[in-house]
mmCIF file with all atom_site columns, C-alpha atoms in Angstrom:
data_model
loop_
_atom_site.group_PDB
_atom_site.id
_atom_site.type_symbol
_atom_site.label_atom_id
_atom_site.label_alt_id
_atom_site.label_comp_id
_atom_site.label_asym_id
_atom_site.label_entity_id
_atom_site.label_seq_id
_atom_site.pdbx_PDB_ins_code
_atom_site.Cartn_x
_atom_site.Cartn_y
_atom_site.Cartn_z
_atom_site.occupancy
_atom_site.B_iso_or_equiv
_atom_site.pdbx_formal_charge
_atom_site.auth_seq_id
_atom_site.auth_comp_id
_atom_site.auth_asym_id
_atom_site.auth_atom_id
_atom_site.pdbx_PDB_model_num
ATOM 1   C CA . ALA A 1 1   ? 11.591 -8.322  -14.653 1.00 70.00 ? 1038 ALA A CA 1
ATOM 2   C CA . GLY A 1 2   ? 12.473 -4.886  -15.915 1.00 84.00 ? 1039 GLY A CA 1
ATOM 3   C CA . THR A 1 3   ? 10.395 -4.158  -18.990 1.00 94.00 ? 1040 THR A CA 1
ATOM 4   C CA . ALA A 1 4   ? 11.380 -1.492  -21.475 1.00 95.00 ? 1041 ALA A CA 1
ATOM 5   C CA . TRP A 1 5   ? 8.268  0.439   -20.421 1.00 96.00 ? 1042 TRP A CA 1
ATOM 6   C CA . PHE A 1 6   ? 9.292  0.453   -16.785 1.00 95.00 ? 1043 PHE A CA 1
ATOM 7   C CA . TRP A 1 7   ? 12.847 1.508   -17.607 1.00 96.00 ? 1044 TRP A CA 1
ATOM 8   C CA . LEU A 1 8   ? 11.494 4.324   -19.776 1.00 96.00 ? 1045 LEU A CA 1
ATOM 9   C CA . LEU A 1 9   ? 9.236  5.399   -16.917 1.00 96.00 ? 1046 LEU A CA 1
ATOM 10  C CA . ALA A 1 10  ? 11.967 5.158   -14.254 1.00 95.00 ? 1047 ALA A CA 1
ATOM 11  C CA . VAL A 1 11  ? 14.452 7.131   -16.357 1.00 96.00 ? 1048 VAL A CA 1
ATOM 12  C CA . GLY A 1 12  ? 12.082 9.317   -18.363 1.00 94.00 ? 1049 GLY A CA 1
ATOM 13  C CA . ALA A 1 13  ? 9.950  10.793  -15.574 1.00 94.00 ? 1050 ALA A CA 1
ATOM 14  C CA . PRO A 1 14  ? 12.862 12.411  -13.687 1.00 94.00 ? 1051 PRO A CA 1
ATOM 15  C CA . ILE A 1 15  ? 14.463 13.648  -16.914 1.00 95.00 ? 1052 ILE A CA 1
ATOM 16  C CA . LEU A 1 16  ? 11.163 15.143  -18.088 1.00 94.00 ? 1053 LEU A CA 1
ATOM 17  C CA . SER A 1 17  ? 10.785 16.788  -14.668 1.00 91.00 ? 1054 SER A CA 1
ATOM 18  C CA . MET A 1 18  ? 14.216 18.371  -15.021 1.00 92.00 ? 1055 MET A CA 1
ATOM 19  C CA . LEU A 1 19  ? 13.365 19.589  -18.520 1.00 92.00 ? 1056 LEU A CA 1
ATOM 20  C CA . ALA A 1 20  ? 10.113 21.065  -17.177 1.00 90.00 ? 1057 ALA A CA 1
ATOM 21  C CA . LEU A 1 21  ? 12.221 23.261  -14.913 1.00 89.00 ? 1058 LEU A CA 1
ATOM 22  C CA . ILE A 1 22  ? 13.333 25.296  -17.935 1.00 89.00 ? 1059 ILE A CA 1
ATOM 23  C CA . PRO A 1 23  ? 9.939  26.952  -18.598 1.00 88.00 ? 1060 PRO A CA 1
ATOM 24  C CA . THR A 1 24  ? 9.358  27.105  -14.840 1.00 85.00 ? 1061 THR A CA 1
ATOM 25  C CA . ALA A 1 25  ? 12.580 29.068  -14.359 1.00 85.00 ? 1062 ALA A CA 1
ATOM 26  C CA . ILE A 1 26  ? 11.660 31.392  -17.237 1.00 84.00 ? 1063 ILE A CA 1
ATOM 27  C CA . PHE A 1 27  ? 8.198  31.938  -15.732 1.00 83.00 ? 1064 PHE A CA 1
ATOM 28  C CA . LEU A 1 28  ? 9.682  32.675  -12.296 1.00 81.00 ? 1065 LEU A CA 1
ATOM 29  C CA . SER A 1 29  ? 12.064 35.158  -13.884 1.00 81.00 ? 1066 SER A CA 1
ATOM 30  C CA . GLN A 1 30  ? 9.168  36.869  -15.659 1.00 77.00 ? 1067 GLN A CA 1
ATOM 31  C CA . ILE A 1 31  ? 7.251  37.207  -12.414 1.00 77.00 ? 1068 ILE A CA 1
ATOM 32  C CA . ILE A 1 32  ? 10.256 38.425  -10.448 1.00 76.00 ? 1069 ILE A CA 1
ATOM 33  C CA . ASN A 1 33  ? 11.245 41.007  -13.041 1.00 76.00 ? 1070 ASN A CA 1
ATOM 34  C CA . GLY A 1 34  ? 7.681  42.096  -13.827 1.00 70.00 ? 1071 GLY A CA 1
ATOM 35  C CA . ASP A 1 35  ? 5.951  45.231  -12.647 1.00 59.00 ? 1072 ASP A CA 1
ATOM 36  C CA . ALA A 1 36  ? 4.293  44.330  -9.335  1.00 56.00 ? 1073 ALA A CA 1
ATOM 37  C CA . THR A 1 37  ? 2.162  47.490  -9.400  1.00 60.00 ? 1074 THR A CA 1
ATOM 38  C CA . ASP A 1 38  ? 0.520  46.640  -12.736 1.00 65.00 ? 1075 ASP A CA 1
ATOM 39  C CA . PRO A 1 39  ? -2.216 43.981  -12.279 1.00 63.00 ? 1076 PRO A CA 1
ATOM 40  C CA . THR A 1 40  ? -2.568 43.475  -16.044 1.00 66.00 ? 1077 THR A CA 1
ATOM 41  C CA . ALA A 1 41  ? 1.143  42.643  -16.307 1.00 65.00 ? 1078 ALA A CA 1
ATOM 42  C CA . ALA A 1 42  ? 0.771  40.063  -13.530 1.00 63.00 ? 1079 ALA A CA 1
ATOM 43  C CA . ALA A 1 43  ? -2.214 38.508  -15.309 1.00 63.00 ? 1080 ALA A CA 1
ATOM 44  C CA . ALA A 1 44  ? -0.280 38.466  -18.584 1.00 66.00 ? 1081 ALA A CA 1
ATOM 45  C CA . ASP A 1 45  ? 2.563  36.590  -16.846 1.00 70.00 ? 1082 ASP A CA 1
ATOM 46  C CA . ILE A 1 46  ? 0.159  33.802  -15.884 1.00 75.00 ? 1083 ILE A CA 1
ATOM 47  C CA . PHE A 1 47  ? -0.715 33.273  -19.551 1.00 79.00 ? 1084 PHE A CA 1
ATOM 48  C CA . SER A 1 48  ? 2.818  33.690  -20.854 1.00 81.00 ? 1085 SER A CA 1
ATOM 49  C CA . PRO A 1 49  ? 4.185  30.911  -23.066 1.00 85.00 ? 1086 PRO A CA 1
ATOM 50  C CA . ALA A 1 50  ? 6.578  29.844  -20.291 1.00 83.00 ? 1087 ALA A CA 1
ATOM 51  C CA . SER A 1 51  ? 3.718  29.507  -17.806 1.00 83.00 ? 1088 SER A CA 1
ATOM 52  C CA . VAL A 1 52  ? 1.534  27.576  -20.236 1.00 88.00 ? 1089 VAL A CA 1
ATOM 53  C CA . ILE A 1 53  ? 4.405  25.250  -21.181 1.00 90.00 ? 1090 ILE A CA 1
ATOM 54  C CA . ALA A 1 54  ? 5.264  24.655  -17.515 1.00 86.00 ? 1091 ALA A CA 1
ATOM 55  C CA . THR A 1 55  ? 1.654  23.752  -16.761 1.00 88.00 ? 1092 THR A CA 1
ATOM 56  C CA . LEU A 1 56  ? 1.247  21.543  -19.817 1.00 92.00 ? 1093 LEU A CA 1
ATOM 57  C CA . SER A 1 57  ? 4.532  19.786  -19.110 1.00 91.00 ? 1094 SER A CA 1
ATOM 58  C CA . GLY A 1 58  ? 3.180  18.714  -15.723 1.00 90.00 ? 1095 GLY A CA 1
ATOM 59  C CA . TRP A 1 59  ? 0.148  17.179  -17.385 1.00 93.00 ? 1096 TRP A CA 1
ATOM 60  C CA . PHE A 1 60  ? 2.327  15.578  -20.047 1.00 94.00 ? 1097 PHE A CA 1
ATOM 61  C CA . ILE A 1 61  ? 4.527  13.975  -17.381 1.00 93.00 ? 1098 ILE A CA 1
ATOM 62  C CA . ALA A 1 62  ? 1.431  12.655  -15.582 1.00 94.00 ? 1099 ALA A CA 1
ATOM 63  C CA . ALA A 1 63  ? 0.057  11.153  -18.821 1.00 95.00 ? 1100 ALA A CA 1
ATOM 64  C CA . PHE A 1 64  ? 3.496  9.730   -19.626 1.00 95.00 ? 1101 PHE A CA 1
ATOM 65  C CA . CYS A 1 65  ? 3.632  7.978   -16.245 1.00 94.00 ? 1102 CYS A CA 1
ATOM 66  C CA . VAL A 1 66  ? 0.122  6.549   -16.442 1.00 96.00 ? 1103 VAL A CA 1
ATOM 67  C CA . VAL A 1 67  ? 0.485  5.321   -20.034 1.00 96.00 ? 1104 VAL A CA 1
ATOM 68  C CA . PHE A 1 68  ? 3.909  3.770   -19.494 1.00 96.00 ? 1105 PHE A CA 1
ATOM 69  C CA . GLY A 1 69  ? 2.679  2.202   -16.248 1.00 95.00 ? 1106 GLY A CA 1
ATOM 70  C CA . ALA A 1 70  ? -0.226 0.614   -18.123 1.00 96.00 ? 1107 ALA A CA 1
ATOM 71  C CA . LEU A 1 71  ? 2.090  -0.647  -20.868 1.00 97.00 ? 1108 LEU A CA 1
ATOM 72  C CA . ASP A 1 72  ? 4.465  -2.053  -18.245 1.00 96.00 ? 1109 ASP A CA 1
ATOM 73  C CA . TRP A 1 73  ? 1.607  -3.792  -16.423 1.00 96.00 ? 1110 TRP A CA 1
ATOM 74  C CA . ARG A 1 74  ? 0.393  -5.294  -19.695 1.00 96.00 ? 1111 ARG A CA 1
ATOM 75  C CA . GLU A 1 75  ? 3.911  -6.540  -20.507 1.00 96.00 ? 1112 GLU A CA 1
ATOM 76  C CA . LEU A 1 76  ? 4.303  -8.107  -17.060 1.00 95.00 ? 1113 LEU A CA 1
ATOM 77  C CA . ARG A 1 77  ? 0.987  -9.936  -17.483 1.00 95.00 ? 1114 ARG A CA 1
ATOM 78  C CA . HIS A 1 78  ? 2.100  -11.073 -20.939 1.00 96.00 ? 1115 HIS A CA 1
ATOM 79  C CA . ARG A 1 79  ? 5.302  -12.454 -19.376 1.00 94.00 ? 1116 ARG A CA 1
ATOM 80  C CA . GLY A 1 80  ? 3.234  -14.418 -16.864 1.00 93.00 ? 1117 GLY A CA 1
ATOM 81  C CA . VAL A 1 81  ? 4.065  -12.436 -13.729 1.00 93.00 ? 1118 VAL A CA 1
ATOM 82  C CA . PRO A 1 82  ? 1.291  -13.281 -11.247 1.00 92.00 ? 1119 PRO A CA 1
ATOM 83  C CA . LYS A 1 83  ? -0.765 -10.282 -10.102 1.00 93.00 ? 1120 LYS A CA 1
ATOM 84  C CA . PRO A 1 84  ? 1.617  -7.473  -11.100 1.00 94.00 ? 1121 PRO A CA 1
ATOM 85  C CA . PHE A 1 85  ? 1.281  -4.126  -9.355  1.00 93.00 ? 1122 PHE A CA 1
ATOM 86  C CA . HIS A 1 86  ? -1.696 -2.482  -11.025 1.00 94.00 ? 1123 HIS A CA 1
ATOM 87  C CA . TRP A 1 87  ? -1.013 0.365   -13.419 1.00 93.00 ? 1124 TRP A CA 1
ATOM 88  C CA . ALA A 1 88  ? -3.872 2.477   -11.988 1.00 93.00 ? 1125 ALA A CA 1
ATOM 89  C CA . TRP A 1 89  ? -1.617 3.333   -9.039  1.00 93.00 ? 1126 TRP A CA 1
ATOM 90  C CA . GLY A 1 90  ? 0.127  5.534   -11.585 1.00 92.00 ? 1127 GLY A CA 1
ATOM 91  C CA . PHE A 1 91  ? -2.723 8.041   -11.245 1.00 93.00 ? 1128 PHE A CA 1
ATOM 92  C CA . PHE A 1 92  ? -1.202 9.103   -7.933  1.00 91.00 ? 1129 PHE A CA 1
ATOM 93  C CA . VAL A 1 93  ? 1.201  11.149  -10.057 1.00 90.00 ? 1130 VAL A CA 1
ATOM 94  C CA . ILE A 1 94  ? -1.690 13.593  -10.557 1.00 89.00 ? 1131 ILE A CA 1
ATOM 95  C CA . LEU A 1 95  ? -2.206 14.008  -6.808  1.00 88.00 ? 1132 LEU A CA 1
ATOM 96  C CA . LEU A 1 96  ? 1.430  14.016  -5.776  1.00 88.00 ? 1133 LEU A CA 1
ATOM 97  C CA . GLY A 1 97  ? 3.098  15.361  -8.904  1.00 81.00 ? 1134 GLY A CA 1
ATOM 98  C CA . TRP A 1 98  ? 5.512  12.468  -8.543  1.00 84.00 ? 1135 TRP A CA 1
ATOM 99  C CA . PRO A 1 99  ? 5.346  8.926   -9.984  1.00 90.00 ? 1136 PRO A CA 1
ATOM 100 C CA . ALA A 1 100 ? 6.963  7.332   -6.925  1.00 92.00 ? 1137 ALA A CA 1
ATOM 101 C CA . VAL A 1 101 ? 3.848  5.419   -5.832  1.00 93.00 ? 1138 VAL A CA 1
ATOM 102 C CA . TYR A 1 102 ? 3.766  3.348   -8.998  1.00 94.00 ? 1139 TYR A CA 1
ATOM 103 C CA . VAL A 1 103 ? 7.540  3.028   -9.343  1.00 94.00 ? 1140 VAL A CA 1
ATOM 104 C CA . ILE A 1 104 ? 8.136  1.891   -5.752  1.00 94.00 ? 1141 ILE A CA 1
ATOM 105 C CA . GLY A 1 105 ? 5.055  -0.343  -5.567  1.00 94.00 ? 1142 GLY A CA 1
ATOM 106 C CA . ARG A 1 106 ? 5.786  -1.939  -8.915  1.00 95.00 ? 1143 ARG A CA 1
ATOM 107 C CA . ALA A 1 107 ? 9.430  -2.615  -8.065  1.00 95.00 ? 1144 ALA A CA 1
ATOM 108 C CA . ILE A 1 108 ? 8.629  -4.158  -4.675  1.00 95.00 ? 1145 ILE A CA 1
ATOM 109 C CA . VAL A 1 109 ? 5.751  -6.329  -5.935  1.00 95.00 ? 1146 VAL A CA 1
ATOM 110 C CA . THR A 1 110 ? 7.750  -7.499  -8.962  1.00 93.00 ? 1147 THR A CA 1
ATOM 111 C CA . LYS A 1 111 ? 10.754 -8.297  -6.743  1.00 94.00 ? 1148 LYS A CA 1
ATOM 112 C CA . HIS A 1 112 ? 8.464  -10.298 -4.448  1.00 93.00 ? 1149 HIS A CA 1
ATOM 113 C CA . ARG A 1 113 ? 6.861  -12.188 -7.354  1.00 92.00 ? 1150 ARG A CA 1
ATOM 114 C CA . THR A 1 114 ? 9.919  -12.780 -9.557  1.00 92.00 ? 1151 THR A CA 1
ATOM 115 C CA . GLY A 1 115 ? 12.968 -12.281 -7.355  1.00 91.00 ? 1152 GLY A CA 1
ATOM 116 C CA . ARG A 1 116 ? 14.256 -9.372  -9.451  1.00 90.00 ? 1153 ARG A CA 1
ATOM 117 C CA . GLY A 1 117 ? 13.244 -5.939  -10.621 1.00 86.00 ? 1154 GLY A CA 1
ATOM 118 C CA . LEU A 1 118 ? 14.812 -3.406  -8.238  1.00 93.00 ? 1155 LEU A CA 1
ATOM 119 C CA . ALA A 1 119 ? 17.409 -1.932  -10.618 1.00 94.00 ? 1156 ALA A CA 1
ATOM 120 C CA . PRO A 1 120 ? 14.968 0.528   -12.258 1.00 94.00 ? 1157 PRO A CA 1
ATOM 121 C CA . LEU A 1 121 ? 13.902 1.671   -8.785  1.00 95.00 ? 1158 LEU A CA 1
ATOM 122 C CA . TRP A 1 122 ? 17.487 2.484   -7.793  1.00 96.00 ? 1159 TRP A CA 1
ATOM 123 C CA . VAL A 1 123 ? 18.067 4.349   -11.058 1.00 96.00 ? 1160 VAL A CA 1
ATOM 124 C CA . PHE A 1 124 ? 14.809 6.253   -10.469 1.00 95.00 ? 1161 PHE A CA 1
ATOM 125 C CA . ILE A 1 125 ? 15.872 7.196   -6.931  1.00 96.00 ? 1162 ILE A CA 1
ATOM 126 C CA . GLY A 1 126 ? 19.267 8.403   -8.141  1.00 97.00 ? 1163 GLY A CA 1
ATOM 127 C CA . LEU A 1 127 ? 17.737 10.530  -10.885 1.00 96.00 ? 1164 LEU A CA 1
ATOM 128 C CA . GLU A 1 128 ? 15.138 11.906  -8.468  1.00 94.00 ? 1165 GLU A CA 1
ATOM 129 C CA . VAL A 1 129 ? 17.922 13.046  -6.125  1.00 96.00 ? 1166 VAL A CA 1
ATOM 130 C CA . VAL A 1 130 ? 19.547 14.882  -9.039  1.00 96.00 ? 1167 VAL A CA 1
ATOM 131 C CA . THR A 1 131 ? 16.149 16.374  -9.968  1.00 93.00 ? 1168 THR A CA 1
ATOM 132 C CA . LEU A 1 132 ? 15.637 17.518  -6.388  1.00 94.00 ? 1169 LEU A CA 1
ATOM 133 C CA . VAL A 1 133 ? 19.028 19.232  -6.297  1.00 95.00 ? 1170 VAL A CA 1
ATOM 134 C CA . VAL A 1 134 ? 18.367 21.014  -9.610  1.00 93.00 ? 1171 VAL A CA 1
ATOM 135 C CA . THR A 1 135 ? 14.892 22.061  -8.425  1.00 91.00 ? 1172 THR A CA 1
ATOM 136 C CA . VAL A 1 136 ? 16.274 23.483  -5.186  1.00 93.00 ? 1173 VAL A CA 1
ATOM 137 C CA . ILE A 1 137 ? 18.904 25.419  -7.128  1.00 92.00 ? 1174 ILE A CA 1
ATOM 138 C CA . VAL A 1 138 ? 16.235 26.928  -9.442  1.00 87.00 ? 1175 VAL A CA 1
ATOM 139 C CA . TYR A 1 139 ? 13.966 27.995  -6.586  1.00 87.00 ? 1176 TYR A CA 1
ATOM 140 C CA . VAL A 1 140 ? 16.749 29.218  -4.297  1.00 91.00 ? 1177 VAL A CA 1
ATOM 141 C CA . SER A 1 141 ? 18.194 31.336  -7.113  1.00 88.00 ? 1178 SER A CA 1
ATOM 142 C CA . ALA A 1 142 ? 14.722 32.800  -7.717  1.00 83.00 ? 1179 ALA A CA 1
ATOM 143 C CA . PHE A 1 143 ? 14.401 33.557  -4.003  1.00 87.00 ? 1180 PHE A CA 1
ATOM 144 C CA . ILE A 1 144 ? 17.815 35.231  -3.977  1.00 88.00 ? 1181 ILE A CA 1
ATOM 145 C CA . GLN A 1 145 ? 16.778 37.311  -6.993  1.00 83.00 ? 1182 GLN A CA 1
ATOM 146 C CA . ILE A 1 146 ? 13.590 38.370  -5.154  1.00 80.00 ? 1183 ILE A CA 1
ATOM 147 C CA . LEU A 1 147 ? 15.647 39.411  -2.126  1.00 84.00 ? 1184 LEU A CA 1
ATOM 148 C CA . GLY A 1 148 ? 17.959 41.399  -4.384  1.00 82.00 ? 1185 GLY A CA 1
ATOM 149 C CA . ASN A 1 149 ? 15.000 43.164  -5.984  1.00 75.00 ? 1186 ASN A CA 1
ATOM 150 C CA . LEU A 1 150 ? 13.531 43.966  -2.567  1.00 75.00 ? 1187 LEU A CA 1
ATOM 151 C CA . ALA A 1 151 ? 16.867 45.379  -1.410  1.00 78.00 ? 1188 ALA A CA 1
ATOM 152 C CA . SER A 1 152 ? 17.170 47.603  -4.477  1.00 76.00 ? 1189 SER A CA 1
ATOM 153 C CA . VAL A 1 153 ? 13.564 48.826  -4.132  1.00 69.00 ? 1190 VAL A CA 1
ATOM 154 C CA . SER A 1 154 ? 14.047 49.624  -0.465  1.00 73.00 ? 1191 SER A CA 1
ATOM 155 C CA . ALA A 1 155 ? 17.333 51.416  -1.254  1.00 74.00 ? 1192 ALA A CA 1
ATOM 156 C CA . ASN A 1 156 ? 15.515 53.558  -3.855  1.00 73.00 ? 1193 ASN A CA 1
ATOM 157 C CA . VAL A 1 157 ? 12.765 54.413  -1.369  1.00 68.00 ? 1194 VAL A CA 1
ATOM 158 C CA . LEU A 1 158 ? 15.261 55.604  1.223   1.00 64.00 ? 1195 LEU A CA 1
#
């Protein structure tokens, strides 16, 4: 009971999240390397292209998840699956920043109703683990860079 829409959602959401880390990493680098004493520079960083793209990519991923969830739900109804997991659960991606509520609920309900449908869930979980590792690497490297900057500033003060 894996529709193309659900496969695209299960594979696409984690990949889009990893791609969204690129402007996020650039934005973090801009903030870290910016002039902390200049408030106008800090404000300019917030409206930098990297910041805007990072923000918009989050909204794009949320829309992607909701739309593909609705298309998946429609396809399941068309296939005659009784009471498929409702696509509106996909809106939890806005609250959580993560489409897991729809993906997990949909996989479990479809498995219960049809006897199959867990493969996309396992692929999603695997890709989410990879996404988590990449995210941790990006943020830890930013933190290390901050510590390095603090050490160099304190060395210059002394």
